Amino acid sequence: MTSTMRKGALVRWRDDRGYGFIKVEPSDSQPGSDDLFIHAKALHHMSRRPVVGDTVYFQIEAQPNGKYAAINARIEGVSPRLVDSNSTAKAFSSPAPNAKQNAQRTPKHKSKRKRSSQSPLIGIVLRILVMMLLLAIGSELYQHFWLTPDKPSIEASTSLTDTLNIDVKVNADSVIARAFEQRQSGVMVQSQGRVTKLLADDNEGSRHQRFILRLSTGQTLLVAHNIDLAPRIDSLNVGDNVSFAGQYEWNQRGGVVHWTHHDPKGRHQGGWLRHNGRTYQ
C-alpha cells in the first residue's frame, strides 16, 4: 500500500550499490521519520543519476520485510529519460566494476554535445587571459627600459599583477555561476573560495572530506574531497582560503565539486586542493 506524494532531500547515495537514503520532510498528515531507503529502480526513468543534495518527490511503500521504501520517485528539476525503461533500470541498478571510479564518473553518460557547447566560451576566456597577460608583460618591459633607474615603479607593477589575479578569479567564478544557472554538470572548473562550514566526513563507499566554500560571486559550493585517493586537509578551519580544481556537478544549493585528486588509472583529468601553500591531490 502506497502513500501520497512526499518530499525529501537525498542525504546518502551509494552509486556502486544502486541505493541511498532520503531525509523525509514532515507534513501535516504524515510526520517525518528516520532516513528512508530508496533503490535506483525508483529513479530509473530520470535523465541522470542522483547525487547527494537532490530534492526528491516520492511515495512510501511498505516492503515484505516490514520496512518502508521510496517508490515512484522523481528528482526536482531533472527531466525524465525518453528511452526504454527496462534497459535504463538495469543501467541504474547494476553495480560498477570499480566503486571508487564509478562514484566519480557521474557525468560519463552526458551528451558530448553539452561539453562541446562549452568550448566557445572556454576559447573566449583563454583569449582574454592571454591579452591581459601580454598587457602585464608589456607594462613590466616599459617600466624596466623607460623609467629612470632612481625611480622604479614597483608599486605600479605589483598593482597590475594583483589586478590580473583578481580578473582571472572573477572570470573563473563566472564560469561556475553560468554552469549553476544552466544546470550543467561534468564541467571542469578552477577557482578559490573561503570556507564557511566544515561538514562531517562521508564514509559511505569512498571516504570524502566535506566542506562548503563561498566564491566571490556569493555562490556556495560543497567540496567532496576523496581522502581514499588524496591526503586530507587536517589544518582546515572556517574562514580559510582554499583554491581548487575539480569537476562541477549541479544541485539547487550551488553545486558540488569533486575529482579534487589524481586519477590512478589516468582516464580522467586530475584535480587538486591548495591550502596554506600546500597542494593536496
GROMACS .gro file of N, CA, C and O in nm, residues 13-19 49-50 92-96 99 102-106:
model
   80
   13TRP      N    1   2.405   0.845  -0.090
   13TRP     CA    2   2.385   0.770  -0.215
   13TRP      C    3   2.507   0.682  -0.242
   13TRP      O    4   2.619   0.729  -0.246
   14ARG      N    5   2.483   0.549  -0.256
   14ARG     CA    6   2.585   0.452  -0.292
   14ARG      C    7   2.568   0.416  -0.439
   14ARG      O    8   2.489   0.330  -0.476
   15ASP      N    9   2.639   0.487  -0.527
   15ASP     CA   10   2.623   0.465  -0.670
   15ASP      C   11   2.668   0.326  -0.711
   15ASP      O   12   2.616   0.268  -0.805
   16ASP      N   13   2.771   0.271  -0.636
   16ASP     CA   14   2.819   0.138  -0.671
   16ASP      C   15   2.721   0.029  -0.629
   16ASP      O   16   2.723  -0.082  -0.684
   17ARG      N   17   2.633   0.058  -0.534
   17ARG     CA   18   2.535  -0.040  -0.488
   17ARG      C   19   2.394  -0.013  -0.543
   17ARG      O   20   2.306  -0.099  -0.536
   18GLY      N   21   2.374   0.109  -0.594
   18GLY     CA   22   2.244   0.139  -0.653
   18GLY      C   23   2.135   0.170  -0.552
   18GLY      O   24   2.018   0.142  -0.576
   19TYR      N   25   2.171   0.230  -0.438
   19TYR     CA   26   2.069   0.269  -0.342
   19TYR      C   27   2.121   0.385  -0.257
   19TYR      O   28   2.239   0.418  -0.258
   49ARG      N   29   2.187   1.028  -1.306
   49ARG     CA   30   2.192   0.960  -1.177
   49ARG      C   31   2.174   1.061  -1.064
   49ARG      O   32   2.209   1.178  -1.077
   50PRO      N   33   2.120   1.017  -0.953
   50PRO     CA   34   2.104   1.109  -0.840
   50PRO      C   35   2.237   1.142  -0.774
   50PRO      O   36   2.332   1.064  -0.781
   92PHE      N   37   2.090   0.157  -1.408
   92PHE     CA   38   2.098   0.221  -1.277
   92PHE      C   39   2.132   0.122  -1.167
   92PHE      O   40   2.204   0.154  -1.075
   93SER      N   41   2.079   0.001  -1.178
   93SER     CA   42   2.091  -0.090  -1.064
   93SER      C   43   2.213  -0.179  -1.068
   93SER      O   44   2.253  -0.234  -0.968
   94SER      N   45   2.275  -0.196  -1.184
   94SER     CA   46   2.392  -0.284  -1.192
   94SER      C   47   2.512  -0.220  -1.127
   94SER      O   48   2.540  -0.103  -1.150
   95PRO      N   49   2.585  -0.291  -1.040
   95PRO     CA   50   2.700  -0.232  -0.971
   95PRO      C   51   2.813  -0.204  -1.066
   95PRO      O   52   2.834  -0.276  -1.164
   96ALA      N   53   2.887  -0.097  -1.036
   96ALA     CA   54   3.000  -0.060  -1.120
   96ALA      C   55   3.116  -0.154  -1.095
   96ALA      O   56   3.131  -0.207  -0.986
   99ALA      N   57   3.406   0.070  -0.760
   99ALA     CA   58   3.318   0.163  -0.691
   99ALA      C   59   3.377   0.303  -0.688
   99ALA      O   60   3.308   0.401  -0.707
  102ASN      N   61   3.355   0.458  -1.038
  102ASN     CA   62   3.219   0.480  -1.082
  102ASN      C   63   3.155   0.596  -1.007
  102ASN      O   64   3.078   0.673  -1.062
  103ALA      N   65   3.189   0.609  -0.876
  103ALA     CA   66   3.130   0.716  -0.797
  103ALA      C   67   3.172   0.852  -0.848
  103ALA      O   68   3.101   0.949  -0.831
  104GLN      N   69   3.288   0.860  -0.910
  104GLN     CA   70   3.337   0.988  -0.957
  104GLN      C   71   3.301   1.014  -1.103
  104GLN      O   72   3.328   1.123  -1.153
  105ARG      N   73   3.242   0.916  -1.174
  105ARG     CA   74   3.216   0.933  -1.316
  105ARG      C   75   3.070   0.960  -1.346
  105ARG      O   76   3.017   0.915  -1.446
  106THR      N   77   3.002   1.027  -1.255
  106THR     CA   78   2.861   1.053  -1.273
  106THR      C   79   2.827   1.112  -1.410
  106THR      O   80   2.730   1.071  -1.472
   0.00000   0.00000   0.00000
